[in-house]
mmCIF file of C-alpha atoms and ligand atoms in Angstrom:
data_model
loop_
_atom_site.group_PDB
_atom_site.id
_atom_site.type_symbol
_atom_site.label_atom_id
_atom_site.label_comp_id
_atom_site.label_asym_id
_atom_site.label_seq_id
_atom_site.Cartn_x
_atom_site.Cartn_y
_atom_site.Cartn_z
ATOM 1 C CA MET A 1 121.592 -26.491 114.887
ATOM 2 C CA LYS A 2 123.414 -24.835 111.923
ATOM 3 C CA LYS A 3 125.849 -22.148 113.068
ATOM 4 C CA ASN A 4 125.504 -18.668 111.583
ATOM 5 C CA LYS A 5 128.420 -18.030 109.243
ATOM 6 C CA ILE A 6 129.856 -14.524 109.509
ATOM 7 C CA LEU A 7 132.264 -12.878 107.075
ATOM 8 C CA VAL A 8 134.728 -10.549 108.813
ATOM 9 C CA THR A 9 136.580 -8.342 106.333
ATOM 10 C CA GLY A 10 139.842 -7.004 107.771
ATOM 11 C CA GLY A 11 139.538 -9.811 110.311
ATOM 12 C CA LEU A 12 143.295 -9.993 110.910
ATOM 13 C CA GLY A 13 143.456 -6.329 111.852
ATOM 14 C CA PHE A 14 143.476 -4.839 115.359
ATOM 15 C CA ILE A 15 139.724 -4.595 116.024
ATOM 16 C CA GLY A 16 138.881 -7.320 113.515
ATOM 17 C CA SER A 17 140.984 -9.995 115.229
ATOM 18 C CA HIS A 18 139.539 -9.213 118.652
ATOM 19 C CA THR A 19 136.039 -9.394 117.155
ATOM 20 C CA VAL A 20 136.751 -12.771 115.508
ATOM 21 C CA VAL A 21 137.737 -14.147 118.938
ATOM 22 C CA GLU A 22 134.458 -12.941 120.475
ATOM 23 C CA LEU A 23 132.437 -14.304 117.520
ATOM 24 C CA GLN A 24 133.987 -17.746 117.820
ATOM 25 C CA GLN A 25 133.502 -17.769 121.575
ATOM 26 C CA LYS A 26 129.821 -16.980 120.997
ATOM 27 C CA GLY A 27 129.488 -19.988 118.685
ATOM 28 C CA PHE A 28 129.609 -18.278 115.299
ATOM 29 C CA ASP A 29 131.334 -19.821 112.303
ATOM 30 C CA VAL A 30 133.816 -17.200 110.985
ATOM 31 C CA VAL A 31 135.439 -16.657 107.617
ATOM 32 C CA ILE A 32 138.014 -13.860 107.336
ATOM 33 C CA ILE A 33 138.949 -11.887 104.246
ATOM 34 C CA ASP A 34 142.102 -9.795 104.630
ATOM 35 C CA ASP A 35 144.632 -8.517 102.086
ATOM 36 C CA LEU A 36 147.438 -8.561 104.707
ATOM 37 C CA SER A 37 148.396 -5.000 103.655
ATOM 38 C CA ASN A 38 148.403 -3.726 107.224
ATOM 39 C CA THR A 39 148.780 -6.824 109.390
ATOM 40 C CA ARG A 40 150.602 -10.153 109.598
ATOM 41 C CA ILE A 41 149.382 -13.716 108.919
ATOM 42 C CA GLU A 42 150.632 -14.677 112.407
ATOM 43 C CA VAL A 43 147.533 -12.948 113.830
ATOM 44 C CA LEU A 44 145.632 -16.062 112.647
ATOM 45 C CA ASP A 45 147.793 -18.150 115.004
ATOM 46 C CA GLY A 46 147.031 -15.747 117.840
ATOM 47 C CA ILE A 47 143.277 -16.086 117.310
ATOM 48 C CA THR A 48 143.587 -19.873 117.134
ATOM 49 C CA ALA A 49 145.690 -19.947 120.325
ATOM 50 C CA ILE A 50 142.887 -18.157 122.183
ATOM 51 C CA THR A 51 139.839 -19.998 120.847
ATOM 52 C CA GLY A 52 141.290 -23.329 119.746
ATOM 53 C CA VAL A 53 139.464 -22.918 116.425
ATOM 54 C CA ARG A 54 141.360 -21.735 113.348
ATOM 55 C CA PRO A 55 139.037 -19.439 111.388
ATOM 56 C CA GLU A 56 138.732 -19.955 107.635
ATOM 57 C CA PHE A 57 140.954 -17.332 105.995
ATOM 58 C CA VAL A 58 140.944 -16.012 102.416
ATOM 59 C CA GLN A 59 143.687 -13.589 101.408
ATOM 60 C CA MET A 60 141.955 -11.200 99.059
ATOM 61 C CA ASP A 61 141.956 -7.577 97.965
ATOM 62 C CA LEU A 62 138.337 -6.438 98.067
ATOM 63 C CA LYS A 63 139.092 -4.283 95.001
ATOM 64 C CA ASP A 64 139.351 -7.585 93.065
ATOM 65 C CA LYS A 65 135.750 -7.702 91.806
ATOM 66 C CA VAL A 66 136.011 -11.159 90.224
ATOM 67 C CA HIS A 67 137.456 -12.722 93.373
ATOM 68 C CA VAL A 68 134.859 -11.056 95.597
ATOM 69 C CA ALA A 69 132.014 -12.303 93.388
ATOM 70 C CA SER A 70 133.302 -15.882 93.362
ATOM 71 C CA PHE A 71 133.757 -15.778 97.156
ATOM 72 C CA PHE A 72 130.063 -14.988 97.651
ATOM 73 C CA GLU A 73 129.042 -17.700 95.187
ATOM 74 C CA GLN A 74 131.082 -20.261 97.138
ATOM 75 C CA HIS A 75 130.051 -19.247 100.671
ATOM 76 C CA SER A 76 126.636 -19.045 102.313
ATOM 77 C CA ILE A 77 127.047 -15.978 104.537
ATOM 78 C CA ASP A 78 124.490 -14.922 107.210
ATOM 79 C CA GLY A 79 126.075 -11.566 108.031
ATOM 80 C CA VAL A 80 129.104 -9.372 107.400
ATOM 81 C CA ILE A 81 131.226 -7.292 109.762
ATOM 82 C CA HIS A 82 133.187 -4.908 107.549
ATOM 83 C CA PHE A 83 136.464 -3.623 109.010
ATOM 84 C CA ALA A 84 138.697 -3.697 105.922
ATOM 85 C CA ALA A 85 139.841 -0.140 105.183
ATOM 86 C CA SER A 86 142.899 2.084 105.282
ATOM 87 C CA LYS A 87 142.800 4.029 108.543
ATOM 88 C CA ALA A 88 145.744 6.408 108.994
ATOM 89 C CA VAL A 89 144.403 9.958 109.195
ATOM 90 C CA GLY A 90 147.685 11.658 108.262
ATOM 91 C CA GLU A 91 148.410 9.278 105.375
ATOM 92 C CA SER A 92 144.914 9.913 103.990
ATOM 93 C CA VAL A 93 145.705 13.625 103.661
ATOM 94 C CA GLU A 94 148.840 12.817 101.621
ATOM 95 C CA GLN A 95 147.231 9.991 99.567
ATOM 96 C CA PRO A 96 143.503 10.792 99.198
ATOM 97 C CA LEU A 97 142.964 8.611 96.107
ATOM 98 C CA LYS A 98 144.363 5.545 97.903
ATOM 99 C CA TYR A 99 141.761 6.132 100.627
ATOM 100 C CA TYR A 100 138.812 6.810 98.306
ATOM 101 C CA GLU A 101 139.659 3.768 96.179
ATOM 102 C CA ASN A 102 140.426 1.411 99.049
ATOM 103 C CA ASN A 103 137.663 2.456 101.420
ATOM 104 C CA ILE A 104 134.832 3.332 99.058
ATOM 105 C CA SER A 105 135.085 1.073 96.002
ATOM 106 C CA THR A 106 135.622 -1.999 98.195
ATOM 107 C CA LEU A 107 132.465 -1.131 100.148
ATOM 108 C CA VAL A 108 130.516 -0.804 96.875
ATOM 109 C CA TYR A 109 131.725 -4.228 95.618
ATOM 110 C CA LEU A 110 130.926 -5.766 98.979
ATOM 111 C CA LEU A 111 127.396 -4.330 98.963
ATOM 112 C CA LYS A 112 126.782 -5.377 95.339
ATOM 113 C CA ASN A 113 127.670 -8.954 96.222
ATOM 114 C CA MET A 114 125.772 -8.930 99.514
ATOM 115 C CA THR A 115 122.577 -7.732 97.827
ATOM 116 C CA LYS A 116 123.021 -10.089 94.858
ATOM 117 C CA ASN A 117 123.474 -13.054 97.198
ATOM 118 C CA LYS A 118 120.802 -11.892 99.665
ATOM 119 C CA VAL A 119 123.115 -11.482 102.652
ATOM 120 C CA PRO A 120 120.799 -9.482 104.928
ATOM 121 C CA HIS A 121 122.939 -8.096 107.767
ATOM 122 C CA LEU A 122 125.894 -5.686 107.867
ATOM 123 C CA ILE A 123 127.881 -4.204 110.739
ATOM 124 C CA PHE A 124 129.961 -1.256 109.506
ATOM 125 C CA SER A 125 133.135 -0.055 111.180
ATOM 126 C CA SER A 126 132.652 3.697 111.444
ATOM 127 C CA SER A 127 134.337 6.351 113.545
ATOM 128 C CA CYS A 128 133.698 9.331 115.806
ATOM 129 C CA THR A 129 135.685 11.289 113.223
ATOM 130 C CA VAL A 130 132.363 11.753 111.400
ATOM 131 C CA TYR A 131 131.492 14.358 114.052
ATOM 132 C CA GLY A 132 134.637 16.449 113.577
ATOM 133 C CA GLN A 133 134.933 18.797 116.581
ATOM 134 C CA ALA A 134 131.451 18.388 118.044
ATOM 135 C CA ASP A 135 129.758 21.530 119.358
ATOM 136 C CA GLU A 136 128.548 19.728 122.476
ATOM 137 C CA LEU A 137 130.227 17.147 124.715
ATOM 138 C CA PRO A 138 129.636 14.305 125.410
ATOM 139 C CA ILE A 139 128.830 13.459 121.796
ATOM 140 C CA THR A 140 125.476 11.829 121.006
ATOM 141 C CA GLU A 141 124.472 10.022 117.807
ATOM 142 C CA ASN A 142 122.327 13.058 116.946
ATOM 143 C CA ALA A 143 125.354 15.348 116.843
ATOM 144 C CA PRO A 144 125.622 16.793 113.333
ATOM 145 C CA VAL A 145 127.989 15.039 110.954
ATOM 146 C CA LYS A 146 130.452 17.782 110.045
ATOM 147 C CA LYS A 147 132.725 18.228 107.069
ATOM 148 C CA ALA A 148 135.455 15.656 107.581
ATOM 149 C CA GLU A 149 138.890 16.933 108.591
ATOM 150 C CA SER A 150 140.582 14.220 106.480
ATOM 151 C CA PRO A 151 139.886 11.943 103.517
ATOM 152 C CA TYR A 152 139.907 9.053 106.006
ATOM 153 C CA GLY A 153 137.085 10.635 108.006
ATOM 154 C CA ASN A 154 135.290 11.478 104.752
ATOM 155 C CA THR A 155 135.375 7.838 103.639
ATOM 156 C CA LYS A 156 133.579 6.893 106.864
ATOM 157 C CA GLN A 157 130.916 9.552 106.284
ATOM 158 C CA ILE A 158 130.459 8.550 102.639
ATOM 159 C CA GLY A 159 130.423 4.874 103.624
ATOM 160 C CA GLU A 160 127.566 5.457 106.059
ATOM 161 C CA GLU A 161 125.605 7.349 103.372
ATOM 162 C CA ILE A 162 126.139 4.607 100.766
ATOM 163 C CA ILE A 163 124.908 1.932 103.159
ATOM 164 C CA GLN A 164 121.915 4.060 104.176
ATOM 165 C CA ASP A 165 120.900 4.416 100.500
ATOM 166 C CA VAL A 166 121.295 0.679 99.859
ATOM 167 C CA THR A 167 119.129 -0.274 102.864
ATOM 168 C CA LYS A 168 116.324 1.830 101.332
ATOM 169 C CA VAL A 169 116.000 -0.364 98.233
ATOM 170 C CA PHE A 170 117.394 -3.759 99.191
ATOM 171 C CA ASP A 171 116.620 -6.324 101.857
ATOM 172 C CA LEU A 172 119.621 -5.170 103.902
ATOM 173 C CA ASN A 173 119.748 -4.161 107.586
ATOM 174 C CA ALA A 174 122.821 -2.327 108.850
ATOM 175 C CA ILE A 175 124.354 -0.909 112.000
ATOM 176 C CA ALA A 176 127.182 1.649 111.870
ATOM 177 C CA LEU A 177 129.361 1.505 114.984
ATOM 178 C CA ARG A 178 131.134 4.820 115.559
ATOM 179 C CA TYR A 179 134.286 4.007 117.531
ATOM 180 C CA PHE A 180 136.070 6.487 119.699
ATOM 181 C CA ASN A 181 139.707 5.557 120.312
ATOM 182 C CA PRO A 182 140.319 1.789 120.414
ATOM 183 C CA ILE A 183 143.333 0.732 122.547
ATOM 184 C CA GLY A 184 144.749 -2.214 124.495
ATOM 185 C CA ALA A 185 145.135 -5.933 123.788
ATOM 186 C CA HIS A 186 143.478 -9.257 124.599
ATOM 187 C CA GLU A 187 144.276 -10.468 128.148
ATOM 188 C CA SER A 188 145.911 -13.594 126.673
ATOM 189 C CA VAL A 189 148.503 -11.311 125.006
ATOM 190 C CA GLU A 190 148.069 -13.481 121.886
ATOM 191 C CA ILE A 191 146.682 -10.585 119.825
ATOM 192 C CA GLY A 192 146.982 -6.800 120.029
ATOM 193 C CA GLU A 193 147.682 -3.653 118.036
ATOM 194 C CA LEU A 194 150.326 -4.177 115.335
ATOM 195 C CA PRO A 195 151.292 -0.836 113.828
ATOM 196 C CA LEU A 196 153.634 -1.544 110.927
ATOM 197 C CA GLY A 197 156.291 1.200 110.726
ATOM 198 C CA VAL A 198 156.176 4.372 112.818
ATOM 199 C CA PRO A 199 152.946 4.347 114.878
ATOM 200 C CA GLN A 200 150.463 7.089 113.992
ATOM 201 C CA ASN A 201 148.311 6.512 117.063
ATOM 202 C CA LEU A 202 149.146 7.560 120.625
ATOM 203 C CA ILE A 203 149.135 4.277 122.529
ATOM 204 C CA PRO A 204 151.477 2.231 120.317
ATOM 205 C CA TYR A 205 153.830 5.230 120.280
ATOM 206 C CA VAL A 206 153.716 5.344 124.087
ATOM 207 C CA THR A 207 154.448 1.623 124.448
ATOM 208 C CA GLN A 208 157.258 1.728 121.863
ATOM 209 C CA THR A 209 158.799 4.720 123.668
ATOM 210 C CA ALA A 210 158.603 2.919 127.021
ATOM 211 C CA ALA A 211 160.199 -0.113 125.350
ATOM 212 C CA GLY A 212 163.068 2.038 124.055
ATOM 213 C CA ILE A 213 162.146 1.485 120.398
ATOM 214 C CA ARG A 214 161.320 5.215 120.038
ATOM 215 C CA GLU A 215 163.499 7.952 121.525
ATOM 216 C CA GLU A 216 160.655 10.001 122.995
ATOM 217 C CA LEU A 217 156.967 10.686 122.503
ATOM 218 C CA SER A 218 155.990 13.996 120.914
ATOM 219 C CA VAL A 219 152.915 15.398 122.613
ATOM 220 C CA PHE A 220 151.075 17.249 119.871
ATOM 221 C CA GLY A 221 150.035 20.518 121.455
ATOM 222 C CA HIS A 222 149.882 21.918 124.979
ATOM 223 C CA ASP A 223 147.689 24.939 124.267
ATOM 224 C CA TYR A 224 144.296 23.339 123.786
ATOM 225 C CA PRO A 225 141.386 24.714 125.849
ATOM 226 C CA THR A 226 141.424 21.613 128.087
ATOM 227 C CA PRO A 227 142.260 21.189 131.806
ATOM 228 C CA ASP A 228 145.951 20.475 131.171
ATOM 229 C CA GLY A 229 146.251 21.929 127.660
ATOM 230 C CA THR A 230 146.601 18.591 125.870
ATOM 231 C CA ALA A 231 143.904 17.111 123.652
ATOM 232 C CA VAL A 232 141.204 14.863 125.080
ATOM 233 C CA ARG A 233 139.925 11.570 123.662
ATOM 234 C CA ASP A 234 137.729 8.658 124.777
ATOM 235 C CA TYR A 235 140.017 5.628 124.936
ATOM 236 C CA ILE A 236 138.044 2.390 124.805
ATOM 237 C CA HIS A 237 139.453 -1.107 125.416
ATOM 238 C CA VAL A 238 139.428 -3.071 122.155
ATOM 239 C CA VAL A 239 137.853 -6.095 123.894
ATOM 240 C CA ASP A 240 134.894 -3.979 125.065
ATOM 241 C CA LEU A 241 134.623 -2.705 121.510
ATOM 242 C CA ALA A 242 134.730 -6.230 120.048
ATOM 243 C CA LYS A 243 131.942 -7.422 122.360
ATOM 244 C CA ALA A 244 129.719 -4.585 121.142
ATOM 245 C CA HIS A 245 130.002 -5.943 117.581
ATOM 246 C CA ILE A 246 128.591 -9.313 118.621
ATOM 247 C CA ILE A 247 125.687 -7.636 120.420
ATOM 248 C CA ALA A 248 124.944 -5.444 117.393
ATOM 249 C CA LEU A 249 125.097 -8.466 115.047
ATOM 250 C CA GLN A 250 122.741 -10.465 117.261
ATOM 251 C CA ARG A 251 120.350 -7.481 117.278
ATOM 252 C CA LEU A 252 120.098 -7.740 113.491
ATOM 253 C CA LEU A 253 119.958 -11.555 113.393
ATOM 254 C CA GLU A 254 117.079 -11.488 115.900
ATOM 255 C CA GLY A 255 115.293 -8.683 114.036
ATOM 256 C CA LYS A 256 115.413 -6.341 117.034
ATOM 257 C CA ASN A 257 116.682 -3.345 115.084
ATOM 258 C CA LYS A 258 114.183 -0.473 115.004
ATOM 259 C CA SER A 259 115.134 0.807 111.567
ATOM 260 C CA LYS A 260 116.985 -0.564 108.569
ATOM 261 C CA MET A 261 120.061 1.455 109.493
ATOM 262 C CA GLU A 262 121.102 2.333 113.024
ATOM 263 C CA TYR A 263 124.096 4.202 114.473
ATOM 264 C CA PHE A 264 125.775 3.725 117.856
ATOM 265 C CA ASN A 265 128.657 5.562 119.506
ATOM 266 C CA LEU A 266 131.074 3.159 121.191
ATOM 267 C CA GLY A 267 133.142 4.822 123.894
ATOM 268 C CA THR A 268 133.570 4.792 127.669
ATOM 269 C CA GLY A 269 131.976 8.218 128.172
ATOM 270 C CA THR A 270 135.158 9.439 129.857
ATOM 271 C CA GLY A 271 137.604 11.865 128.254
ATOM 272 C CA SER A 272 141.343 11.513 128.953
ATOM 273 C CA SER A 273 144.046 13.984 127.904
ATOM 274 C CA VAL A 274 147.389 12.939 126.452
ATOM 275 C CA LEU A 275 149.056 13.742 129.801
ATOM 276 C CA ASP A 276 146.342 11.715 131.587
ATOM 277 C CA VAL A 277 147.313 8.757 129.391
ATOM 278 C CA ILE A 278 151.017 9.174 130.148
ATOM 279 C CA ASN A 279 150.303 9.332 133.896
ATOM 280 C CA ALA A 280 147.909 6.353 133.745
ATOM 281 C CA PHE A 281 150.522 4.350 131.829
ATOM 282 C CA LYS A 282 153.109 5.143 134.512
ATOM 283 C CA LYS A 283 150.662 4.112 137.271
ATOM 284 C CA ALA A 284 149.568 0.903 135.554
ATOM 285 C CA ASN A 285 153.029 -0.287 134.528
ATOM 286 C CA GLN A 286 155.501 1.546 136.805
ATOM 287 C CA MET A 287 157.137 2.756 133.605
ATOM 288 C CA ASP A 288 158.108 6.294 132.677
ATOM 289 C CA VAL A 289 157.484 7.633 129.181
ATOM 290 C CA ASN A 290 159.977 10.165 127.796
ATOM 291 C CA TYR A 291 158.068 12.935 126.109
ATOM 292 C CA LYS A 292 158.366 16.458 124.813
ATOM 293 C CA ILE A 293 155.701 18.991 124.005
ATOM 294 C CA VAL A 294 155.628 19.997 120.323
ATOM 295 C CA ALA A 295 153.226 21.864 118.039
ATOM 296 C CA ARG A 296 149.699 20.659 117.427
ATOM 297 C CA ARG A 297 149.182 18.026 114.695
ATOM 298 C CA GLU A 298 147.310 19.314 111.641
ATOM 299 C CA GLY A 299 143.676 18.182 111.647
ATOM 300 C CA ASP A 300 143.497 17.176 115.315
ATOM 301 C CA ILE A 301 140.426 18.207 117.286
ATOM 302 C CA THR A 302 140.478 19.473 120.873
ATOM 303 C CA SER A 303 138.174 17.037 122.588
ATOM 304 C CA ALA A 304 135.912 14.064 121.906
ATOM 305 C CA TYR A 305 134.200 11.654 124.271
ATOM 306 C CA ALA A 306 131.021 9.642 123.861
ATOM 307 C CA ASP A 307 127.542 9.954 125.256
ATOM 308 C CA THR A 308 127.035 6.220 125.853
ATOM 309 C CA LYS A 309 123.304 6.351 126.658
ATOM 310 C CA LEU A 310 121.970 4.944 123.387
ATOM 311 C CA ALA A 311 124.337 1.958 123.299
ATOM 312 C CA ASN A 312 123.679 1.314 126.994
ATOM 313 C CA GLU A 313 119.884 1.383 126.596
ATOM 314 C CA GLU A 314 119.376 -0.047 123.098
ATOM 315 C CA LEU A 315 122.210 -2.557 122.921
ATOM 316 C CA GLY A 316 122.442 -3.248 126.639
ATOM 317 C CA TRP A 317 126.196 -2.748 126.216
ATOM 318 C CA LYS A 318 128.688 -0.657 128.139
ATOM 319 C CA ALA A 319 132.465 -0.535 128.383
ATOM 320 C CA ASN A 320 133.691 -2.407 131.455
ATOM 321 C CA LEU A 321 137.472 -2.118 131.156
ATOM 322 C CA GLY A 322 139.152 1.117 132.222
ATOM 323 C CA LEU A 323 142.109 3.106 130.920
ATOM 324 C CA GLU A 324 144.698 1.529 133.229
ATOM 325 C CA GLU A 325 143.605 -2.011 132.306
ATOM 326 C CA ALA A 326 143.866 -1.108 128.628
ATOM 327 C CA LEU A 327 147.315 0.456 129.094
ATOM 328 C CA SER A 328 148.501 -2.536 131.120
ATOM 329 C CA SER A 329 147.386 -4.968 128.385
ATOM 330 C CA ALA A 330 148.970 -2.746 125.705
ATOM 331 C CA TRP A 331 152.256 -2.821 127.631
ATOM 332 C CA GLN A 332 152.152 -6.621 128.094
ATOM 333 C CA TRP A 333 151.551 -6.954 124.346
ATOM 334 C CA GLN A 334 154.466 -4.607 123.597
ATOM 335 C CA LEU A 335 156.797 -6.640 125.826
ATOM 336 C CA LYS A 336 155.939 -9.724 123.804
ATOM 337 C CA GLN A 337 156.944 -8.139 120.478
ATOM 338 C CA LYS A 338 160.345 -9.188 119.181
HETATM 339 C C1 LIG B 1 145.119 10.607 120.018
HETATM 340 C C2 LIG B 1 145.648 11.856 120.715
HETATM 341 C C3 LIG B 1 146.913 13.281 119.262
HETATM 342 C C4 LIG B 1 150.219 10.502 118.619
HETATM 343 C C5 LIG B 1 142.442 8.659 114.979
HETATM 344 C C6 LIG B 1 141.275 8.533 114.030
HETATM 345 C C7 LIG B 1 140.251 7.597 114.602
HETATM 346 C C8 LIG B 1 140.907 6.294 114.843
HETATM 347 C C9 LIG B 1 142.019 6.493 115.885
HETATM 348 C C10 LIG B 1 141.315 4.561 113.276
HETATM 349 C C11 LIG B 1 145.520 13.104 119.849
HETATM 350 C C12 LIG B 1 147.787 12.723 120.386
HETATM 351 C C13 LIG B 1 149.022 11.075 119.042
HETATM 352 C C14 LIG B 1 151.451 11.043 119.074
HETATM 353 C C15 LIG B 1 150.245 12.677 120.366
HETATM 354 N N1 LIG B 1 141.421 5.817 113.621
HETATM 355 N N2 LIG B 1 149.049 12.139 119.893
HETATM 356 N N3 LIG B 1 151.410 12.114 119.936
HETATM 357 O O1 LIG B 1 143.723 11.135 116.031
HETATM 358 O O2 LIG B 1 142.235 10.800 118.079
HETATM 359 O O3 LIG B 1 141.989 9.272 116.141
HETATM 360 O O4 LIG B 1 142.974 7.396 115.305
HETATM 361 O O5 LIG B 1 140.778 3.663 113.858
HETATM 362 O O6 LIG B 1 139.197 7.431 113.678
HETATM 363 O O7 LIG B 1 140.679 9.809 113.880
HETATM 364 O O8 LIG B 1 143.999 9.115 117.538
HETATM 365 O O9 LIG B 1 145.899 8.039 118.645
HETATM 366 O O10 LIG B 1 146.333 9.463 116.580
HETATM 367 O O11 LIG B 1 145.715 10.564 118.717
HETATM 368 O O12 LIG B 1 150.245 13.654 121.142
HETATM 369 O O13 LIG B 1 152.570 10.572 118.728
HETATM 370 O O14 LIG B 1 147.031 11.690 120.973
HETATM 371 O O15 LIG B 1 147.224 14.645 119.034
HETATM 372 O O16 LIG B 1 145.242 14.192 120.701
HETATM 373 P P1 LIG B 1 143.005 10.224 116.953
HETATM 374 P P2 LIG B 1 145.560 9.238 117.828
#
């Protein structure tokens, strides 16, 4: 039987690479497009080491309209999982045009080519940032989308709206997956999070501090209205997150979606503060993390964690791996870095 061929844009990135592994292990044929702007080609070796199958890889900037068009003419694609985007919240505030160009125009070119070539299924990498600071916790998919706190968050909101409009007039079905905070690494330690430069996100900064690469972790704020004063997030293991993408894709391939565009929150349903993470890291790895409390980071929200009911009931998916397992895998991955 012919295998479904899936295009994974940004497939050498953190979540993308873990999703490619799960796709291959579920029998899909995968082709990756990545511009290598925020990852390394060696990730392809990591994927191959895990699955034994080297995915087809095309280095391409999705802003290159001509190249994108010729790609779709040369490949018969059954579905697309679209990760490729710039994703640093702070950087997006300083360089908004980079984010609007890279995250929005590439989505438009992708959709133009998908509709022209009748590629019927799209999984879109979205984010819980679309909710801003939600009024109610845990956060459901019906929570109002609020004005984004950053151009990065705005590109996710605009991206969802663009896709929604396209599904209304084209033969396209889409699912937006709204991630909470992806962390951890594959158990094989062949792939993981690869922040190039100074990490923006908490977990890579924690592991680099424990490894002595960073002097100490700055904890951004100790005066939030939370149990210990530090901000709360829903940290989800990247492998759990990757598995949800396969389930969502199969939902579309099997025509089980209940509308042409659906939205699912992907989190564990548990909120953890920054100090909770530091303590869990210590417990999981018997490693201390030097830290100091500093001022809040501009644009950060107090608390976000997912209501997982819809994904549990509609997708039949839930996160299985806990915070300590994620922090242990992140540490093993850090130890492997040169
Ligand atoms: C987590 C918590 C910080 C670093 C963003 C995006 C989201 C997704 C993940 C792309 C916060 C605190 C952090 C540090 C700290 N982006 N922190 N010291 O901001 O919740 O989410 O990244 O996939 O869409 O919005 O993640 O890891 O940056 O921060 O105290 O050195 O850790 O204040 O409370 P965030 P984060």
